[in-house]
Coordinates of C-alpha atoms in Angstrom, one line a residue:
M1 CA 18.7 -26.4 12.4
P2 CA 16.9 -28.5 14.8
E3 CA 16.5 -26.4 17.9
G4 CA 19.4 -26.0 20.7
W5 CA 22.0 -27.9 17.8
V6 CA 25.1 -25.7 17.8
L7 CA 28.5 -25.6 15.5
A8 CA 31.0 -25.8 17.7
Q9 CA 30.9 -28.1 20.8
D10 CA 33.9 -30.8 22.8
Q11 CA 33.1 -33.5 20.9
S12 CA 35.5 -35.9 20.7
A13 CA 36.7 -35.3 17.1
P14 CA 34.7 -33.4 14.7
E15 CA 31.6 -33.8 12.5
S16 CA 31.0 -33.4 9.0
L17 CA 28.5 -31.6 8.0
L18 CA 27.6 -32.9 4.4
P19 CA 25.8 -36.1 3.9
P20 CA 27.6 -39.5 4.6
G21 CA 29.6 -40.5 1.0
F22 CA 29.8 -37.2 0.3
D23 CA 33.1 -36.0 1.5
E24 CA 34.8 -39.7 0.4
P25 CA 37.1 -39.5 -2.2
E26 CA 35.0 -40.3 -6.0
P27 CA 37.1 -43.9 -6.9
A28 CA 38.6 -44.2 -10.3
P29 CA 36.8 -44.9 -14.0
T30 CA 38.4 -48.7 -14.5
P31 CA 39.5 -48.8 -18.2
T32 CA 36.8 -50.9 -20.7
S33 CA 37.3 -52.4 -23.4
R34 CA 34.5 -51.9 -26.8
P35 CA 33.8 -53.8 -28.9
G36 CA 35.9 -52.5 -32.7
A37 CA 38.1 -50.5 -30.3
T38 CA 41.6 -49.7 -31.0
P39 CA 44.4 -49.8 -28.3
V40 CA 45.9 -47.2 -28.4
E41 CA 49.8 -47.4 -27.6
A42 CA 52.6 -45.0 -25.7
P43 CA 54.9 -43.7 -27.9
A44 CA 57.6 -45.9 -27.5
N45 CA 60.5 -43.5 -27.4
R46 CA 58.1 -40.5 -24.8
P47 CA 61.6 -38.8 -22.0
V48 CA 60.6 -40.1 -18.6
A49 CA 61.3 -37.7 -15.9
A50 CA 63.7 -38.4 -13.2
P51 CA 62.5 -38.2 -9.8
S52 CA 63.9 -35.3 -8.1
E53 CA 63.2 -37.6 -4.7
P54 CA 62.6 -40.5 -3.6
A55 CA 58.9 -41.9 -4.0
T56 CA 58.1 -42.7 -0.6
A57 CA 54.3 -44.4 0.5
P58 CA 52.6 -41.8 3.3
P59 CA 52.3 -43.1 5.9
A60 CA 49.6 -45.4 7.3
G61 CA 46.5 -43.6 8.2
A62 CA 47.0 -40.8 6.5
I63 CA 44.9 -38.5 4.2
P64 CA 46.0 -37.4 1.0
S65 CA 46.1 -33.6 0.6
A66 CA 44.5 -32.3 -1.9
P67 CA 45.4 -29.2 -3.9
A68 CA 44.5 -26.0 -2.3
P69 CA 40.8 -24.4 -3.9
D70 CA 42.2 -21.0 -5.1
V71 CA 39.9 -18.8 -2.6
S72 CA 40.6 -15.1 -2.9
A73 CA 40.2 -12.9 0.1
E74 CA 37.1 -10.7 -1.3
E75 CA 35.5 -14.1 -0.7
L76 CA 37.1 -14.8 2.6
S77 CA 36.3 -12.4 4.1
R78 CA 33.0 -12.3 3.4
L79 CA 32.2 -15.9 5.0
P80 CA 30.3 -15.5 8.1
S81 CA 31.6 -16.2 11.6
L82 CA 31.0 -18.2 13.9
E83 CA 29.0 -16.4 16.4
E84 CA 27.5 -15.5 12.8
L85 CA 27.0 -19.6 11.5
E86 CA 25.1 -19.4 15.7
E87 CA 22.1 -17.2 14.5
L88 CA 22.0 -18.2 10.6
S89 CA 18.1 -20.2 10.7
T90 CA 18.5 -23.7 8.5
E91 CA 16.9 -22.0 5.3
E92 CA 20.1 -19.6 6.0
L93 CA 22.3 -22.5 6.4
D94 CA 21.0 -23.9 3.6
A95 CA 21.6 -22.0 1.4
L96 CA 24.8 -20.7 2.5
L97 CA 26.3 -24.3 1.6
G98 CA 23.6 -24.0 -1.3
L99 CA 21.8 -26.6 -0.2
K100 CA 18.3 -24.7 -1.5
P101 CA 16.8 -25.3 -4.3
K102 CA 16.0 -21.8 -6.0
F103 CA 12.1 -22.9 -7.0
D104 CA 10.1 -24.4 -4.1
I105 CA 7.2 -24.2 -6.3
P106 CA 5.7 -26.7 -8.3
P107 CA 6.7 -25.6 -12.1
A108 CA 2.7 -25.3 -12.9
A109 CA 1.7 -23.6 -9.0
R110 CA 4.5 -20.6 -10.7
R111 CA 2.2 -18.2 -11.9
S112 CA 2.9 -15.4 -14.5
L113 CA 3.8 -12.2 -14.6
A114 CA 2.3 -11.3 -17.7
R115 CA 0.6 -9.6 -15.9
V116 CA 0.2 -8.6 -12.1
G117 CA -2.7 -7.2 -9.8
L118 CA -6.4 -8.0 -8.6
L119 CA -8.7 -6.5 -10.7
A120 CA -9.6 -8.1 -14.3
P121 CA -11.4 -5.5 -16.9
S122 CA -14.8 -7.7 -16.3
E123 CA -14.2 -7.1 -12.1
G124 CA -14.0 -3.8 -12.3
G125 CA -10.0 -3.7 -13.9
L126 CA -8.7 -1.4 -16.6
P127 CA -7.3 -3.5 -19.5
A128 CA -4.1 -5.3 -18.6
R129 CA -2.4 -3.9 -22.1
S130 CA -2.8 0.2 -20.6
F131 CA 1.0 0.4 -20.6
A132 CA 2.6 -2.1 -22.5
R133 CA 3.8 -0.1 -25.3
Q134 CA 4.4 3.5 -23.2
P135 CA 7.2 4.7 -22.7
R136 CA 9.1 3.0 -19.2
G137 CA 11.0 6.0 -18.0
L138 CA 7.7 7.5 -19.0
V139 CA 5.4 5.3 -16.8
R140 CA 8.4 4.9 -14.1
A141 CA 7.9 9.0 -13.3
I142 CA 4.9 9.4 -13.1
L143 CA 5.5 6.1 -10.5
A144 CA 8.1 8.2 -8.5
G145 CA 7.3 11.3 -8.2
T146 CA 3.7 11.0 -7.0
D147 CA 3.3 11.0 -3.3
G148 CA 0.5 9.2 -2.3
V149 CA -2.0 11.8 -1.2
L150 CA -4.4 13.0 -3.2
V151 CA -7.1 15.9 -2.9
S152 CA -10.1 14.5 -4.2
R153 CA -11.5 10.9 -2.4
W154 CA -13.0 9.5 -5.4
G155 CA -9.8 10.5 -7.0
H156 CA -7.7 8.6 -4.8
I157 CA -10.3 5.7 -4.8
L158 CA -10.1 5.7 -9.0
V159 CA -5.9 5.9 -8.5
R160 CA -6.8 2.5 -5.9
R161 CA -8.4 1.3 -9.0
A162 CA -5.6 1.8 -12.1
L163 CA -2.5 0.5 -9.8
V164 CA -4.0 -2.7 -9.1
S165 CA -5.9 -3.8 -12.3
R166 CA -3.9 -6.1 -13.5
L167 CA -2.2 -4.6 -15.6
A168 CA 1.4 -6.1 -18.0
A169 CA 5.1 -4.1 -16.8
P170 CA 5.6 -1.4 -19.9
R171 CA 7.7 -3.5 -23.1
G172 CA 11.3 -2.7 -21.6
M173 CA 10.5 -2.6 -17.7
N174 CA 10.8 -5.9 -15.1
P175 CA 7.8 -6.9 -13.8
V176 CA 8.2 -7.3 -10.7
S177 CA 9.8 -4.2 -10.6
F178 CA 6.9 -2.6 -11.6
V179 CA 4.9 -4.4 -10.0
A180 CA 7.4 -2.5 -6.7
L181 CA 6.4 1.3 -8.5
R182 CA 2.8 -0.1 -8.2
A183 CA 2.9 -0.8 -3.7
G184 CA 5.6 1.9 -3.4
V185 CA 2.2 4.8 -4.4
L186 CA -0.1 2.4 -2.5
N187 CA 1.4 2.6 0.0
R188 CA 1.9 6.0 0.3
M189 CA -2.1 6.7 -0.4
G190 CA -2.4 4.8 2.4
E191 CA -3.2 1.6 0.9
Y192 CA -1.1 -1.2 2.5
A193 CA -4.3 -3.4 2.5
A194 CA -4.5 -3.0 -1.7
A195 CA -0.4 -2.7 -1.4
R196 CA 0.4 -6.0 0.5
A197 CA -2.5 -8.1 -1.7
L198 CA -0.1 -6.5 -4.8
V199 CA 2.6 -8.0 -4.2
Q200 CA 0.7 -10.9 -3.2
D201 CA 0.1 -12.0 -6.7
V202 CA 4.3 -12.2 -7.4
D203 CA 5.7 -15.9 -6.7
T204 CA 8.1 -14.3 -3.7
E205 CA 10.9 -16.3 -5.8
N206 CA 10.5 -13.7 -8.5
W207 CA 11.2 -10.8 -5.6
N208 CA 13.5 -8.1 -5.8
D209 CA 15.4 -6.1 -3.6
A210 CA 12.6 -3.0 -4.0
L211 CA 9.3 -5.0 -3.6
G212 CA 10.5 -6.5 -0.6
N213 CA 11.3 -3.7 0.6
E214 CA 7.9 -2.1 0.1
A215 CA 6.1 -5.6 1.0
I216 CA 7.6 -5.2 3.6
A217 CA 6.2 -2.2 4.2
A218 CA 3.2 -2.7 3.8
F219 CA 2.6 -5.3 6.1
I220 CA 3.9 -3.4 8.3
G221 CA 1.9 -1.1 8.1
A222 CA -1.2 -3.9 7.9
G223 CA 0.3 -5.3 10.6
D224 CA 0.8 -8.2 9.5
P225 CA 4.4 -8.7 10.2
V226 CA 4.6 -12.3 9.4
G227 CA 3.2 -11.5 5.9
A228 CA 7.0 -11.3 5.4
C229 CA 8.2 -13.9 6.8
P230 CA 8.3 -16.1 2.9
Y231 CA 11.2 -13.5 1.3
I232 CA 13.1 -12.8 4.9
R233 CA 13.9 -16.6 5.3
L234 CA 13.5 -17.7 1.9
R235 CA 16.1 -14.1 0.4
G236 CA 18.1 -14.2 4.5
L237 CA 19.7 -11.3 5.8
S238 CA 23.7 -9.9 4.8
R239 CA 25.5 -9.3 6.7
E240 CA 26.1 -5.4 5.5
E241 CA 21.3 -6.0 6.1
R242 CA 22.7 -6.6 9.3
E243 CA 24.5 -3.7 10.7
A244 CA 21.9 -1.0 8.3
D245 CA 18.3 -3.1 8.9
P246 CA 17.7 -3.7 12.0
R247 CA 13.7 -4.1 11.4
R248 CA 15.3 -7.4 9.2
V249 CA 17.5 -8.7 11.6
M250 CA 13.7 -7.9 14.2
L251 CA 12.5 -9.3 12.1
S252 CA 14.5 -12.6 11.2
A253 CA 14.1 -13.1 15.2
I254 CA 9.4 -12.9 14.5
C255 CA 9.9 -15.7 11.4
N256 CA 11.7 -17.5 13.1
A257 CA 9.1 -17.5 15.9
Y258 CA 6.4 -18.5 13.7
A259 CA 8.5 -21.5 12.0
G260 CA 8.9 -23.7 15.6
E261 CA 12.3 -21.7 16.1
S262 CA 11.7 -20.3 19.2
A263 CA 14.9 -20.8 21.4
R264 CA 17.0 -18.9 17.5
A265 CA 14.8 -16.3 18.1
V266 CA 15.3 -15.7 21.3
S267 CA 18.4 -16.3 21.0
Q268 CA 18.9 -13.2 18.0
L269 CA 16.4 -11.6 20.1
D270 CA 19.1 -11.2 23.1
S271 CA 21.6 -10.8 20.9
A272 CA 19.6 -7.7 19.3
L273 CA 19.1 -6.3 22.5
N274 CA 22.3 -6.5 23.9
N275 CA 23.9 -5.4 21.3
G276 CA 21.6 -2.1 21.3
I277 CA 20.6 -2.2 17.6
A278 CA 17.7 -0.2 17.5
P279 CA 15.8 0.7 20.7
A280 CA 14.7 -0.9 23.5
I281 CA 10.5 -0.6 23.1
D282 CA 11.1 -2.0 19.5
I283 CA 13.0 -5.4 20.8
L284 CA 10.8 -5.4 23.5
L285 CA 7.8 -5.1 21.0
A286 CA 9.0 -8.4 18.4
R287 CA 9.6 -10.1 21.4
R288 CA 6.5 -9.8 22.3
Y289 CA 4.7 -10.8 19.6
A290 CA 7.8 -13.3 18.5
G291 CA 7.0 -15.6 22.3
A292 CA 2.8 -15.3 20.2
A293 CA 4.3 -18.1 18.8
G294 CA 3.8 -20.5 22.1
R295 CA 7.7 -22.4 23.0
G296 CA 9.7 -19.3 24.6
Q297 CA 7.3 -17.8 25.4
R298 CA 8.6 -14.8 28.1
G299 CA 6.8 -12.2 30.3
V300 CA 7.8 -8.8 28.9
A301 CA 7.3 -6.3 30.3
I302 CA 6.2 -2.3 27.7
E303 CA 7.4 0.4 29.1
W304 CA 6.4 3.7 27.4
D305 CA 8.5 6.7 29.7
D306 CA 11.2 7.6 28.2
V307 CA 9.5 6.7 24.6
D308 CA 9.0 10.7 22.1
E309 CA 7.2 9.1 19.5
L310 CA 6.2 6.4 17.5
N311 CA 6.9 4.9 14.4
P312 CA 4.7 2.5 12.3
W313 CA 7.0 -0.5 13.7
R314 CA 6.1 0.6 17.4
F315 CA 2.4 0.8 16.3
A316 CA 1.7 -2.0 14.8
L317 CA 3.4 -4.7 17.3
A318 CA 1.8 -2.7 20.3
N319 CA -1.9 -3.6 18.5
A320 CA -0.6 -7.1 17.2
V321 CA 0.2 -7.6 21.4
G322 CA -2.5 -5.9 21.9
E323 CA 0.0 -2.9 24.3
P324 CA -2.0 -0.2 24.9
I325 CA 0.0 3.1 23.5
P326 CA -0.2 6.0 25.2
E327 CA -2.4 8.5 24.1
R328 CA 0.9 11.0 24.1
L329 CA 2.4 9.8 21.3
Y330 CA -0.6 10.4 19.2
D331 CA -0.3 14.0 20.3
D332 CA 1.1 15.8 17.1
A333 CA 1.6 12.1 15.2
P334 CA 1.9 11.9 11.6
P335 CA -1.0 11.3 9.5
Y336 CA -0.5 8.6 8.9
F337 CA -1.3 6.7 11.8
A338 CA -5.1 7.3 10.9
R339 CA -4.5 5.7 7.3
A340 CA -3.0 2.6 8.8
G341 CA -5.0 2.1 12.8
A342 CA -7.9 2.8 11.1
A343 CA -8.6 -0.8 8.9
M344 CA -6.5 -2.5 11.6
A345 CA -9.3 -4.7 13.1
M346 CA -7.1 -6.2 15.9
A347 CA -6.7 -2.1 17.0
P348 CA -8.5 -0.5 19.6
L349 CA -12.2 -0.1 18.2
G350 CA -12.8 3.2 20.5
S351 CA -8.6 4.5 18.1
R352 CA -10.2 2.6 14.9
G353 CA -13.0 5.1 15.4
E354 CA -11.0 8.4 16.0
F355 CA -9.1 7.4 12.3
A356 CA -11.5 6.5 9.8
A357 CA -12.4 10.0 10.2
R358 CA -8.9 10.7 7.5
A359 CA -9.0 7.6 6.7
A360 CA -12.6 8.5 4.9
S361 CA -12.3 11.5 4.1
E362 CA -9.2 10.2 1.8
G363 CA -10.5 8.0 0.5
I364 CA -8.8 4.2 2.1
L365 CA -11.7 3.4 3.8
S366 CA -15.3 3.4 2.0
S367 CA -19.0 5.2 3.4
R368 CA -20.0 1.1 4.0
A369 CA -16.6 0.4 6.2
L370 CA -17.0 3.2 7.9
I371 CA -21.2 2.5 8.2
D372 CA -20.3 -0.4 9.4
L373 CA -17.6 0.7 12.1
Y374 CA -19.8 2.9 13.3
S375 CA -22.5 0.2 14.2
T376 CA -20.6 -1.8 16.2
I377 CA -19.0 1.8 18.0
Y378 CA -22.8 1.9 18.4
A379 CA -23.1 -2.3 20.1
D380 CA -20.5 -2.2 22.7
E381 CA -21.8 -0.8 26.2
A382 CA -18.5 -0.1 27.0
L383 CA -17.6 2.5 24.3
N384 CA -18.4 6.2 25.9
G385 CA -17.9 10.3 24.8
A386 CA -18.0 11.4 21.0
L387 CA -17.7 8.2 19.1
D388 CA -21.1 6.9 21.0
D389 CA -23.0 10.1 21.0
R390 CA -22.2 9.7 17.1
A391 CA -23.0 6.0 16.6
R392 CA -26.1 6.6 18.2
Q393 CA -26.8 10.3 16.0
L394 CA -27.0 8.0 13.5
R395 CA -28.6 4.7 14.3
T396 CA -31.5 7.1 14.4
A397 CA -30.4 9.0 10.9
Y398 CA -31.5 5.4 9.8
I399 CA -34.5 4.4 12.1
A400 CA -36.9 7.5 13.0
N401 CA -39.6 7.9 12.4
D402 CA -40.1 10.9 11.3
P403 CA -37.9 12.5 7.9
A404 CA -37.7 16.0 9.7
Q405 CA -35.8 14.2 13.0
R406 CA -33.4 12.1 11.0
V407 CA -32.5 15.2 8.7
A408 CA -31.7 16.6 11.6
A409 CA -29.5 13.4 13.1
I410 CA -27.8 14.3 10.0
T411 CA -26.4 17.3 10.2
A412 CA -25.5 17.0 13.3
L413 CA -23.3 14.6 12.6
W414 CA -22.4 16.7 9.5
E415 CA -21.2 19.7 12.8
A416 CA -18.9 16.8 14.4
F417 CA -16.0 16.2 11.9
E418 CA -13.6 19.3 12.0
G419 CA -10.5 20.7 9.8
N420 CA -9.6 18.6 6.6
E421 CA -12.1 15.2 8.1
D422 CA -14.9 16.8 8.0
Y423 CA -16.1 15.0 4.5
A424 CA -16.3 12.1 7.2
G425 CA -19.4 13.4 8.0
K426 CA -21.2 13.4 4.4
V427 CA -19.4 9.4 4.0
L428 CA -21.3 8.4 7.0
T429 CA -24.6 9.8 6.1
S430 CA -24.0 8.8 2.3
Y431 CA -27.4 6.0 2.6
A432 CA -28.9 7.8 5.4
A433 CA -29.2 11.2 2.9
A434 CA -30.3 8.8 0.6
R435 CA -33.5 8.0 2.1
I436 CA -34.9 11.0 3.0
P437 CA -37.9 12.1 0.4
P438 CA -37.7 15.0 -1.7
S439 CA -39.0 17.7 -0.2
S440 CA -38.7 21.7 -0.4
E441 CA -38.7 21.2 3.5
F442 CA -35.0 20.5 3.5
A443 CA -34.3 22.8 1.2
E444 CA -31.1 25.4 3.2
Q445 CA -30.2 20.9 3.9
A446 CA -30.7 19.7 0.2
G447 CA -26.7 21.2 -0.6
G448 CA -25.8 18.9 2.6
L449 CA -28.5 16.0 1.5
I450 CA -26.3 15.7 -2.0
A451 CA -23.5 15.6 -1.0
A452 CA -23.8 13.3 1.3
M453 CA -25.0 11.1 -1.1
L454 CA -23.0 11.8 -4.2
A455 CA -20.0 11.1 -1.7
A456 CA -21.1 7.5 -1.9
G457 CA -21.4 8.2 -5.8
L458 CA -25.1 7.1 -5.4
D459 CA -25.3 10.0 -8.2
R460 CA -29.4 8.5 -9.1
D461 CA -30.4 9.3 -5.6
A462 CA -29.8 12.6 -5.4
A463 CA -31.6 12.9 -9.7
L464 CA -34.0 12.6 -7.5
W465 CA -34.3 16.2 -5.9
A466 CA -33.3 17.9 -9.6
E467 CA -37.0 19.4 -9.4
V468 CA -37.3 20.8 -5.9
V469 CA -33.6 22.4 -5.5
E470 CA -34.0 25.9 -5.9
E471 CA -31.8 26.6 -9.4
G472 CA -28.3 29.0 -8.9
S473 CA -27.9 27.2 -5.9
A474 CA -25.8 25.3 -3.9
A475 CA -28.0 21.8 -4.5
W476 CA -27.9 22.4 -7.9
A477 CA -24.9 23.2 -8.6
L478 CA -23.9 20.0 -7.5
L479 CA -27.0 17.7 -9.5
A480 CA -25.9 19.9 -13.2
L481 CA -22.0 18.3 -11.7
A482 CA -23.7 14.8 -11.3
N483 CA -26.7 14.4 -13.1
P484 CA -25.8 11.6 -15.0
R485 CA -28.4 12.8 -17.9
G486 CA -25.6 15.3 -19.0
D487 CA -27.8 18.3 -19.1
E488 CA -26.6 21.3 -20.2
A489 CA -26.2 23.8 -17.7
S490 CA -27.8 26.8 -18.3
L491 CA -26.2 30.8 -18.8
S492 CA -29.6 32.3 -15.5
A493 CA -28.6 29.5 -13.0
I494 CA -25.1 29.5 -13.7
D495 CA -25.1 33.6 -13.4
S496 CA -26.7 33.5 -10.2
F497 CA -24.9 31.0 -8.1
V498 CA -21.7 33.5 -9.2
D499 CA -22.8 35.9 -7.6
A500 CA -24.1 33.7 -4.1
D501 CA -20.8 32.1 -4.0
E502 CA -19.6 33.6 -1.1
S503 CA -16.4 30.5 -1.1
A504 CA -12.5 32.0 -0.8
E505 CA -11.4 33.6 -4.1
Q506 CA -14.3 31.8 -5.2
R507 CA -12.9 29.1 -5.5
R508 CA -16.6 27.9 -5.7
S509 CA -17.8 29.2 -8.9
R510 CA -13.9 27.9 -10.6
F511 CA -14.2 24.7 -10.7
L512 CA -18.4 24.6 -11.8
V513 CA -17.3 26.4 -14.6
A514 CA -14.1 24.8 -15.3
S515 CA -15.6 21.4 -14.5
L516 CA -18.8 21.8 -16.2
A517 CA -16.6 23.1 -19.3
G518 CA -14.3 19.7 -18.8
L519 CA -17.2 17.7 -19.4
G520 CA -18.8 20.2 -21.8
R521 CA -22.5 21.6 -20.0
I522 CA -21.7 24.6 -21.0
D523 CA -21.8 26.5 -24.3
G524 CA -18.1 27.9 -25.8
D525 CA -20.2 32.0 -25.1
A526 CA -20.8 31.4 -21.9
L527 CA -17.3 29.5 -20.9
A528 CA -15.3 32.7 -23.0
A529 CA -18.0 34.8 -20.1
F530 CA -16.9 32.9 -17.4
E531 CA -14.0 32.6 -17.7
D532 CA -13.0 36.6 -18.3
R533 CA -15.0 37.4 -14.8
L534 CA -13.5 35.0 -12.5
D535 CA -9.7 34.4 -14.2
L536 CA -9.9 30.7 -14.9
G537 CA -6.5 30.3 -17.8
L538 CA -8.3 27.0 -19.6
D539 CA -6.2 27.5 -22.9
R540 CA -2.7 27.2 -21.0
Q541 CA -0.3 24.1 -21.4
S542 CA 1.9 22.1 -19.8
R543 CA 4.6 19.2 -19.8
W544 CA 1.2 17.7 -18.1
S545 CA -1.7 18.5 -19.8
R546 CA -0.3 17.6 -22.2
M547 CA 0.5 15.0 -21.9
I548 CA -2.5 14.0 -20.2
A549 CA -4.7 14.8 -23.3
R550 CA -2.6 13.1 -25.3
A551 CA -3.9 10.2 -23.1
A552 CA -7.5 10.7 -23.8
E553 CA -6.6 11.4 -27.5
V554 CA -4.9 7.7 -28.2
G555 CA -7.9 6.1 -25.5
N556 CA -6.1 5.8 -22.0
P557 CA -7.4 4.9 -19.7
A558 CA -4.9 3.9 -17.0
M559 CA -2.5 6.6 -18.0
V560 CA -5.3 8.7 -17.9
A561 CA -6.1 8.3 -13.8
L562 CA -2.2 7.6 -13.4
L563 CA -2.0 11.4 -15.3
A564 CA -5.4 12.7 -13.6
G565 CA -3.5 11.0 -10.1
L566 CA -0.7 12.9 -10.1
G567 CA -2.4 16.1 -10.8
M568 CA -4.7 16.7 -8.4
Q569 CA -1.6 15.1 -5.0
G570 CA -1.7 17.7 -1.8
D571 CA -3.9 17.5 0.9
D572 CA -5.9 21.1 0.8
W573 CA -8.9 21.4 -1.8
A574 CA -7.4 25.4 -2.3
Q575 CA -3.5 22.9 -4.3
M576 CA -6.3 22.9 -7.1
T577 CA -6.2 25.0 -9.9
P578 CA -9.8 25.1 -12.6
L579 CA -7.3 24.7 -15.1
H580 CA -6.1 21.2 -14.1
L581 CA -10.1 20.3 -12.7
F582 CA -10.8 20.9 -16.4
R583 CA -7.6 18.0 -18.2
I584 CA -9.3 16.2 -15.5
T585 CA -12.9 15.8 -15.7
A586 CA -12.3 16.8 -19.7
A587 CA -10.2 13.7 -20.1
L588 CA -12.0 11.1 -17.9
T589 CA -14.5 12.2 -19.9
Q590 CA -13.4 11.0 -23.4
V591 CA -11.9 7.7 -22.2
G592 CA -15.1 6.1 -20.9
L593 CA -14.6 7.3 -17.5
E594 CA -17.2 10.6 -17.4
A595 CA -19.0 8.6 -13.9
E596 CA -15.9 9.3 -11.7
A597 CA -15.4 11.9 -13.8
R598 CA -18.7 13.4 -12.8
M599 CA -18.2 12.9 -8.7
I600 CA -14.4 14.1 -9.4
A601 CA -16.5 17.6 -10.6
A602 CA -19.4 17.2 -7.6
E603 CA -16.5 17.1 -4.8
A604 CA -14.5 19.3 -6.3
V605 CA -17.1 22.0 -5.6
A606 CA -18.7 20.4 -2.5
R607 CA -15.1 20.8 -0.2
A608 CA -14.2 23.9 -2.1

C-alpha cells in the first residue's frame, strides 16, 4: 500500500479497488453454428408463464442489481473494520483481497522438506534417516521432554549436533512440525543462532504456527528481530493475534518500517502506545528500532526508571539500538540473558565478557570463541577491571618464556571463575594448557591442566602426560577415561583413587567406576567389588534405560544422542547418577560415538 494512502477520504465519488475492467459485467456469449450441428427447437406446447405485473424498462442510467451473496453472520463478523484496514500493510491487504500468490519462490528454488538441517553426514552430521522409522509419538515425547539445560558441556555439544543434523522426519509426522520441535529444544538450550539457522532451512511459505513461534523466539534471542519479517509479512496478523500477542503487533510495525512503509510503522506504534497493548518501554524500543530504517525516524527517549525487570524483547532491542541497560536489571536475572548475550555481536563487549562464562561452561561457546572474545577484550583499551585482568593473564599464559610463569597464569585464571561458571576457566585455558610440556614439576597442577585440555577435546595432548602423572591421582583418573588407546584401568589404581576421594558422597569415585564400566575399561570382578563398595546400582532398569539400550542395540546414534540429553538434564552434576552416566557412556560407545562418551566421562569426574 503506497505511503500515505487512506481508505476513506473526501472525494466526489467512491473509487473501485479492483483493476480496470473487473467491475464490468461479462458479455453474454454469442450463439455460433457448428458444421454438422442440428438446431434444437423448443417444444411447441411448452407453457409460458405470464408475468404477474407488466414488465417495465429500468430508468435511464440505473445499474441492474445483482442477487445478494449468501454470507453468514459469522463471515461478516470476521471482516476487518475501517480502522483495521488502515493498519494493514500492502502484503496483508493483498492477502485479504486474494491477490497474493500462494508461493513467491520459483518451483526450482523451493527447498525440499525430505531432509532438513545444517549438517549432512559428510559434514559431521548424524545419519539422515535416524528417525524415519521411529514412532512419531516417541520422538515427539523425547523432544518435548527435553527442557534444554544439561549438566554436561559435552552432552550439550552432542545434542546440538544431533538437532542440527540434516534429518528426515519420523514416518507420519509433518516435517515442519519435526523442525519446530527441534528448534524448540535449541531455543531452550540457549542455542538461538543454531535455531535461527535451522528454521531458515525451511521455506517461509511452509512454516506452520509452531515453527513460526519458535522462529520468532530464535530471532529475538539472536538479536535479529527483522529476521522474522518474511514470516510476519507473508502471514499477516489475525484480529485474535493482534489482541493476544503484542509482540507480533510490534514486529509487524518494525517489518513495515524496514519494507519502506515508515509512515505506516509510525502510525502502528503510535496506536499501540495509545492503546497500551504492551508496556511503554517495549513500544518505545520498537519505535527506536523501526526508526533506524530511515524515513520517519524520530528521536525516542528511553526511560528505565519505572522498569523493574528485563525480558527477551527489551534485551534484544536495547542491544540492537545501542541503548545501555541498567545494571540493576541484571540482578537476579535468569540465565537466559547470559546465554543469549554471549553470542550477540552488538552487545557491549564488557557485558559479553561477563555473559560468556556461563555460555562457555554450558557448551554454547566453544573454547576458540571464548579465547577470541578475551583477545578482543585485551585489545580494547577502554575496558578495565576483572575482565581486563583475565585477558592479561591469558596473554601471559600463552607468551611467557618460563613454563612456570605460564602455569601460574593458568591457575590464576581457574580461580577467577566461581560457582556454576567455574568450568569456564578450564575452557578458556584449554589451548594454553596444551602448550605446557609434560613435567613432574607440575604434578600438582597436572589434574587441572589435563581437565582444561579435555574441555576442548584435546585428548591426544592430554595423553602425553600419561608417563608423568601418579597412578591413582586425579590426573590419572581423567587419562584413564579420556585416553584414546582405551587401556583397561588397574584395580590398584582405582582403589587408590577411591581412598583419596574427598568429594561429596564420593561422587567422583562413583562417576569414575560407572564411566569405566560404560567404556569397557574395567573387568567384571573389579566392577562387582566397587559396585558394592560405592553403592552404584548399575543393574537397575527404567523405561529410559531400556530405551537408550535398545537404540544402541539397533545402532541409532541420533536416537542415543537425544536420549542421552534427556538423561543429562539439570544445572548441577549433583543431579547426575552413576546409573545414568553408565548407560549414556555405554550406549554412545556402542553406536560409534566413543569420543563423545570419553569426553562426557572425563568431564563428569572433573566437575563432580
